[in-house]
């Protein structure tokens, strides 16, 4: 279990993130067209997992915008923006913002993602949602970088995440 803060109060997740150097667990998430996507769908590319509670919050929206901007300059890399938001809400947000360099994926229905990555909040006002996390993976799915943001209302360290891909 990891402990982070939400507006200064302690909240816990169900476990700990996959360690740097470990093989990232596979997952099943839902894409905007309601198809299933797994980590295997991105094999051969570097992957940024930008994970957050909801695109309907300012900080989560800012992280999607920041990674969308960065993604335009990344070679052989895909940025997956993952939340429990409905795929329709994720798509509407990206369309309204003109964001087309990221892929949105949802854990709105039965999925093994938050259990496999151990990042779902287990208590507090955000219980059941995903913690703010960034994980980068190499072309073979090995974890290069992981950050669980200490205060959920703050943005991740974009520079460190992107540097790990070089």
PDB file of N, CA and C in Angstrom, residues 46-110:
ATOM      1  N   UNK A  46       7.902   2.752 -27.332  1.00  0.00           N
ATOM      2  CA  UNK A  46       8.011   3.223 -25.960  1.00  0.00           C
ATOM      3  C   UNK A  46       6.621   3.717 -25.561  1.00  0.00           C
ATOM      4  N   UNK A  47       6.304   3.585 -24.286  1.00  0.00           N
ATOM      5  CA  UNK A  47       4.964   3.913 -23.810  1.00  0.00           C
ATOM      6  C   UNK A  47       5.050   4.824 -22.590  1.00  0.00           C
ATOM      7  N   UNK A  48       4.243   5.866 -22.597  1.00  0.00           N
ATOM      8  CA  UNK A  48       4.038   6.697 -21.416  1.00  0.00           C
ATOM      9  C   UNK A  48       2.633   6.402 -20.919  1.00  0.00           C
ATOM     10  N   UNK A  49       2.529   5.946 -19.682  1.00  0.00           N
ATOM     11  CA  UNK A  49       1.237   5.749 -19.040  1.00  0.00           C
ATOM     12  C   UNK A  49       0.977   6.981 -18.171  1.00  0.00           C
ATOM     13  N   UNK A  50       0.094   7.851 -18.623  1.00  0.00           N
ATOM     14  CA  UNK A  50      -0.304   9.040 -17.872  1.00  0.00           C
ATOM     15  C   UNK A  50      -1.639   8.693 -17.216  1.00  0.00           C
ATOM     16  N   UNK A  51      -1.610   8.410 -15.922  1.00  0.00           N
ATOM     17  CA  UNK A  51      -2.765   7.871 -15.205  1.00  0.00           C
ATOM     18  C   UNK A  51      -3.258   8.934 -14.221  1.00  0.00           C
ATOM     19  N   UNK A  52      -4.583   9.082 -14.115  1.00  0.00           N
ATOM     20  CA  UNK A  52      -5.117  10.152 -13.276  1.00  0.00           C
ATOM     21  C   UNK A  52      -6.550   9.849 -12.865  1.00  0.00           C
ATOM     22  N   UNK A  53      -7.062  10.569 -11.840  1.00  0.00           N
ATOM     23  CA  UNK A  53      -8.419  10.307 -11.357  1.00  0.00           C
ATOM     24  C   UNK A  53      -9.524  10.628 -12.371  1.00  0.00           C
ATOM     25  N   UNK A  54      -9.514  11.837 -12.961  1.00  0.00           N
ATOM     26  CA  UNK A  54     -10.573  12.214 -13.902  1.00  0.00           C
ATOM     27  C   UNK A  54     -10.148  13.400 -14.743  1.00  0.00           C
ATOM     28  N   UNK A  55     -10.400  13.305 -16.037  1.00  0.00           N
ATOM     29  CA  UNK A  55     -10.066  14.390 -16.956  1.00  0.00           C
ATOM     30  C   UNK A  55     -10.905  15.643 -16.670  1.00  0.00           C
ATOM     31  N   UNK A  56     -11.926  15.505 -15.842  1.00  0.00           N
ATOM     32  CA  UNK A  56     -12.784  16.636 -15.486  1.00  0.00           C
ATOM     33  C   UNK A  56     -12.209  17.515 -14.383  1.00  0.00           C
ATOM     34  N   UNK A  57     -10.970  17.283 -13.984  1.00  0.00           N
ATOM     35  CA  UNK A  57     -10.319  18.161 -13.008  1.00  0.00           C
ATOM     36  C   UNK A  57      -9.203  18.928 -13.701  1.00  0.00           C
ATOM     37  N   UNK A  58      -8.895  20.094 -13.189  1.00  0.00           N
ATOM     38  CA  UNK A  58      -7.888  20.956 -13.810  1.00  0.00           C
ATOM     39  C   UNK A  58      -6.515  20.324 -13.920  1.00  0.00           C
ATOM     40  N   UNK A  59      -6.069  19.666 -12.868  1.00  0.00           N
ATOM     41  CA  UNK A  59      -4.728  19.067 -12.880  1.00  0.00           C
ATOM     42  C   UNK A  59      -4.654  17.897 -13.853  1.00  0.00           C
ATOM     43  N   UNK A  60      -5.681  17.081 -13.879  1.00  0.00           N
ATOM     44  CA  UNK A  60      -5.704  15.936 -14.804  1.00  0.00           C
ATOM     45  C   UNK A  60      -5.725  16.429 -16.246  1.00  0.00           C
ATOM     46  N   UNK A  61      -6.549  17.434 -16.515  1.00  0.00           N
ATOM     47  CA  UNK A  61      -6.617  18.011 -17.861  1.00  0.00           C
ATOM     48  C   UNK A  61      -5.270  18.597 -18.258  1.00  0.00           C
ATOM     49  N   UNK A  62      -4.599  19.257 -17.307  1.00  0.00           N
ATOM     50  CA  UNK A  62      -3.287  19.854 -17.593  1.00  0.00           C
ATOM     51  C   UNK A  62      -2.269  18.777 -17.964  1.00  0.00           C
ATOM     52  N   UNK A  63      -2.339  17.618 -17.315  1.00  0.00           N
ATOM     53  CA  UNK A  63      -1.374  16.554 -17.629  1.00  0.00           C
ATOM     54  C   UNK A  63      -1.624  15.994 -19.024  1.00  0.00           C
ATOM     55  N   UNK A  64      -2.874  15.884 -19.423  1.00  0.00           N
ATOM     56  CA  UNK A  64      -3.180  15.401 -20.779  1.00  0.00           C
ATOM     57  C   UNK A  64      -2.662  16.418 -21.801  1.00  0.00           C
ATOM     58  N   UNK A  65      -2.882  17.697 -21.551  1.00  0.00           N
ATOM     59  CA  UNK A  65      -2.382  18.739 -22.464  1.00  0.00           C
ATOM     60  C   UNK A  65      -0.856  18.706 -22.551  1.00  0.00           C
ATOM     61  N   UNK A  66      -0.193  18.608 -21.406  1.00  0.00           N
ATOM     62  CA  UNK A  66       1.279  18.620 -21.381  1.00  0.00           C
ATOM     63  C   UNK A  66       1.849  17.417 -22.130  1.00  0.00           C
ATOM     64  N   UNK A  67       1.295  16.237 -21.891  1.00  0.00           N
ATOM     65  CA  UNK A  67       1.813  15.059 -22.587  1.00  0.00           C
ATOM     66  C   UNK A  67       1.437  15.076 -24.069  1.00  0.00           C
ATOM     67  N   UNK A  68       0.293  15.652 -24.425  1.00  0.00           N
ATOM     68  CA  UNK A  68      -0.064  15.792 -25.839  1.00  0.00           C
ATOM     69  C   UNK A  68       0.975  16.648 -26.554  1.00  0.00           C
ATOM     70  N   UNK A  69       1.375  17.743 -25.930  1.00  0.00           N
ATOM     71  CA  UNK A  69       2.390  18.634 -26.517  1.00  0.00           C
ATOM     72  C   UNK A  69       3.727  17.902 -26.648  1.00  0.00           C
ATOM     73  N   UNK A  70       4.134  17.213 -25.605  1.00  0.00           N
ATOM     74  CA  UNK A  70       5.409  16.494 -25.626  1.00  0.00           C
ATOM     75  C   UNK A  70       5.397  15.357 -26.644  1.00  0.00           C
ATOM     76  N   UNK A  71       4.252  14.704 -26.793  1.00  0.00           N
ATOM     77  CA  UNK A  71       4.161  13.538 -27.674  1.00  0.00           C
ATOM     78  C   UNK A  71       4.450  13.875 -29.123  1.00  0.00           C
ATOM     79  N   UNK A  72       4.174  15.107 -29.517  1.00  0.00           N
ATOM     80  CA  UNK A  72       4.411  15.481 -30.915  1.00  0.00           C
ATOM     81  C   UNK A  72       5.888  15.402 -31.284  1.00  0.00           C
ATOM     82  N   UNK A  73       6.777  15.445 -30.291  1.00  0.00           N
ATOM     83  CA  UNK A  73       8.205  15.384 -30.561  1.00  0.00           C
ATOM     84  C   UNK A  73       8.860  14.069 -30.187  1.00  0.00           C
ATOM     85  N   UNK A  74       8.072  13.075 -29.811  1.00  0.00           N
ATOM     86  CA  UNK A  74       8.627  11.784 -29.398  1.00  0.00           C
ATOM     87  C   UNK A  74       8.554  10.779 -30.546  1.00  0.00           C
ATOM     88  N   UNK A  75       9.677  10.128 -30.821  1.00  0.00           N
ATOM     89  CA  UNK A  75       9.708   9.122 -31.880  1.00  0.00           C
ATOM     90  C   UNK A  75       9.387   7.747 -31.312  1.00  0.00           C
ATOM     91  N   UNK A  76       8.631   6.960 -32.059  1.00  0.00           N
ATOM     92  CA  UNK A  76       8.295   5.584 -31.681  1.00  0.00           C
ATOM     93  C   UNK A  76       7.777   5.487 -30.250  1.00  0.00           C
ATOM     94  N   UNK A  77       6.973   6.467 -29.862  1.00  0.00           N
ATOM     95  CA  UNK A  77       6.440   6.524 -28.505  1.00  0.00           C
ATOM     96  C   UNK A  77       4.952   6.825 -28.563  1.00  0.00           C
ATOM     97  N   UNK A  78       4.185   6.156 -27.708  1.00  0.00           N
ATOM     98  CA  UNK A  78       2.755   6.421 -27.584  1.00  0.00           C
ATOM     99  C   UNK A  78       2.476   6.863 -26.153  1.00  0.00           C
ATOM    100  N   UNK A  79       1.618   7.867 -26.010  1.00  0.00           N
ATOM    101  CA  UNK A  79       1.196   8.335 -24.692  1.00  0.00           C
ATOM    102  C   UNK A  79      -0.234   7.863 -24.464  1.00  0.00           C
ATOM    103  N   UNK A  80      -0.415   7.047 -23.426  1.00  0.00           N
ATOM    104  CA  UNK A  80      -1.728   6.531 -23.063  1.00  0.00           C
ATOM    105  C   UNK A  80      -2.224   7.297 -21.841  1.00  0.00           C
ATOM    106  N   UNK A  81      -3.323   7.993 -21.983  1.00  0.00           N
ATOM    107  CA  UNK A  81      -3.924   8.752 -20.888  1.00  0.00           C
ATOM    108  C   UNK A  81      -5.068   7.914 -20.332  1.00  0.00           C
ATOM    109  N   UNK A  82      -4.928   7.486 -19.078  1.00  0.00           N
ATOM    110  CA  UNK A  82      -5.792   6.462 -18.506  1.00  0.00           C
ATOM    111  C   UNK A  82      -6.521   6.984 -17.268  1.00  0.00           C
ATOM    112  N   UNK A  83      -7.840   6.798 -17.270  1.00  0.00           N
ATOM    113  CA  UNK A  83      -8.667   7.147 -16.114  1.00  0.00           C
ATOM    114  C   UNK A  83      -9.894   6.251 -16.104  1.00  0.00           C
ATOM    115  N   UNK A  84     -10.759   6.478 -15.120  1.00  0.00           N
ATOM    116  CA  UNK A  84     -12.030   5.750 -15.076  1.00  0.00           C
ATOM    117  C   UNK A  84     -13.143   6.527 -15.764  1.00  0.00           C
ATOM    118  N   UNK A  85     -12.821   7.668 -16.367  1.00  0.00           N
ATOM    119  CA  UNK A  85     -13.817   8.427 -17.117  1.00  0.00           C
ATOM    120  C   UNK A  85     -14.372   7.562 -18.244  1.00  0.00           C
ATOM    121  N   UNK A  86     -15.617   7.808 -18.622  1.00  0.00           N
ATOM    122  CA  UNK A  86     -16.178   7.117 -19.770  1.00  0.00           C
ATOM    123  C   UNK A  86     -15.378   7.466 -21.031  1.00  0.00           C
ATOM    124  N   UNK A  87     -15.227   6.531 -21.949  1.00  0.00           N
ATOM    125  CA  UNK A  87     -14.510   6.825 -23.189  1.00  0.00           C
ATOM    126  C   UNK A  87     -15.099   8.029 -23.933  1.00  0.00           C
ATOM    127  N   UNK A  88     -16.408   8.230 -23.834  1.00  0.00           N
ATOM    128  CA  UNK A  88     -17.063   9.341 -24.517  1.00  0.00           C
ATOM    129  C   UNK A  88     -16.607  10.679 -23.933  1.00  0.00           C
ATOM    130  N   UNK A  89     -16.480  10.744 -22.607  1.00  0.00           N
ATOM    131  CA  UNK A  89     -16.025  11.971 -21.944  1.00  0.00           C
ATOM    132  C   UNK A  89     -14.565  12.252 -22.298  1.00  0.00           C
ATOM    133  N   UNK A  90     -13.741  11.205 -22.313  1.00  0.00           N
ATOM    134  CA  UNK A  90     -12.336  11.385 -22.695  1.00  0.00           C
ATOM    135  C   UNK A  90     -12.240  11.925 -24.116  1.00  0.00           C
ATOM    136  N   UNK A  91     -12.994  11.340 -25.030  1.00  0.00           N
ATOM    137  CA  UNK A  91     -12.979  11.765 -26.428  1.00  0.00           C
ATOM    138  C   UNK A  91     -13.481  13.178 -26.608  1.00  0.00           C
ATOM    139  N   UNK A  92     -14.541  13.526 -25.891  1.00  0.00           N
ATOM    140  CA  UNK A  92     -15.103  14.873 -25.970  1.00  0.00           C
ATOM    141  C   UNK A  92     -14.071  15.903 -25.495  1.00  0.00           C
ATOM    142  N   UNK A  93     -13.373  15.595 -24.389  1.00  0.00           N
ATOM    143  CA  UNK A  93     -12.345  16.499 -23.878  1.00  0.00           C
ATOM    144  C   UNK A  93     -11.250  16.710 -24.918  1.00  0.00           C
ATOM    145  N   UNK A  94     -10.716  15.623 -25.458  1.00  0.00           N
ATOM    146  CA  UNK A  94      -9.620  15.733 -26.434  1.00  0.00           C
ATOM    147  C   UNK A  94     -10.064  16.471 -27.693  1.00  0.00           C
ATOM    148  N   UNK A  95     -11.287  16.226 -28.146  1.00  0.00           N
ATOM    149  CA  UNK A  95     -11.805  16.906 -29.334  1.00  0.00           C
ATOM    150  C   UNK A  95     -11.949  18.403 -29.075  1.00  0.00           C
ATOM    151  N   UNK A  96     -12.491  18.764 -27.924  1.00  0.00           N
ATOM    152  CA  UNK A  96     -12.684  20.177 -27.592  1.00  0.00           C
ATOM    153  C   UNK A  96     -11.361  20.904 -27.449  1.00  0.00           C
ATOM    154  N   UNK A  97     -10.329  20.194 -26.985  1.00  0.00           N
ATOM    155  CA  UNK A  97      -9.010  20.784 -26.764  1.00  0.00           C
ATOM    156  C   UNK A  97      -8.100  20.665 -27.995  1.00  0.00           C
ATOM    157  N   UNK A  98      -8.528  19.933 -29.007  1.00  0.00           N
ATOM    158  CA  UNK A  98      -7.682  19.729 -30.187  1.00  0.00           C
ATOM    159  C   UNK A  98      -6.479  18.851 -29.898  1.00  0.00           C
ATOM    160  N   UNK A  99      -6.640  17.887 -29.012  1.00  0.00           N
ATOM    161  CA  UNK A  99      -5.536  17.002 -28.612  1.00  0.00           C
ATOM    162  C   UNK A  99      -5.604  15.717 -29.423  1.00  0.00           C
ATOM    163  N   UNK A 100      -4.599  15.495 -30.266  1.00  0.00           N
ATOM    164  CA  UNK A 100      -4.613  14.302 -31.107  1.00  0.00           C
ATOM    165  C   UNK A 100      -3.313  13.513 -31.076  1.00  0.00           C
ATOM    166  N   UNK A 101      -2.430  13.838 -30.119  1.00  0.00           N
ATOM    167  CA  UNK A 101      -1.163  13.120 -30.007  1.00  0.00           C
ATOM    168  C   UNK A 101      -1.155  12.106 -28.868  1.00  0.00           C
ATOM    169  N   UNK A 102      -2.286  11.962 -28.176  1.00  0.00           N
ATOM    170  CA  UNK A 102      -2.392  11.001 -27.085  1.00  0.00           C
ATOM    171  C   UNK A 102      -3.532  10.025 -27.378  1.00  0.00           C
ATOM    172  N   UNK A 103      -3.472   8.881 -26.717  1.00  0.00           N
ATOM    173  CA  UNK A 103      -4.523   7.874 -26.811  1.00  0.00           C
ATOM    174  C   UNK A 103      -5.197   7.818 -25.447  1.00  0.00           C
ATOM    175  N   UNK A 104      -6.513   7.965 -25.419  1.00  0.00           N
ATOM    176  CA  UNK A 104      -7.224   7.852 -24.145  1.00  0.00           C
ATOM    177  C   UNK A 104      -7.760   6.441 -23.987  1.00  0.00           C
ATOM    178  N   UNK A 105      -7.616   5.930 -22.767  1.00  0.00           N
ATOM    179  CA  UNK A 105      -8.110   4.596 -22.428  1.00  0.00           C
ATOM    180  C   UNK A 105      -8.845   4.673 -21.097  1.00  0.00           C
ATOM    181  N   UNK A 106      -9.892   3.889 -20.981  1.00  0.00           N
ATOM    182  CA  UNK A 106     -10.746   3.945 -19.807  1.00  0.00           C
ATOM    183  C   UNK A 106     -10.814   2.611 -19.070  1.00  0.00           C
ATOM    184  N   UNK A 107     -10.865   2.725 -17.755  1.00  0.00           N
ATOM    185  CA  UNK A 107     -11.106   1.561 -16.905  1.00  0.00           C
ATOM    186  C   UNK A 107     -12.519   1.665 -16.324  1.00  0.00           C
ATOM    187  N   UNK A 108     -13.464   2.091 -17.144  1.00  0.00           N
ATOM    188  CA  UNK A 108     -14.825   2.288 -16.645  1.00  0.00           C
ATOM    189  C   UNK A 108     -15.568   0.981 -16.400  1.00  0.00           C
ATOM    190  N   UNK A 109     -15.160  -0.094 -17.065  1.00  0.00           N
ATOM    191  CA  UNK A 109     -15.812  -1.382 -16.840  1.00  0.00           C
ATOM    192  C   UNK A 109     -14.790  -2.367 -16.302  1.00  0.00           C
ATOM    193  N   UNK A 110     -15.196  -3.581 -16.114  1.00  0.00           N
ATOM    194  CA  UNK A 110     -14.285  -4.577 -15.546  1.00  0.00           C
ATOM    195  C   UNK A 110     -12.956  -4.568 -16.273  1.00  0.00           C
TER     196      UNK A 110
END
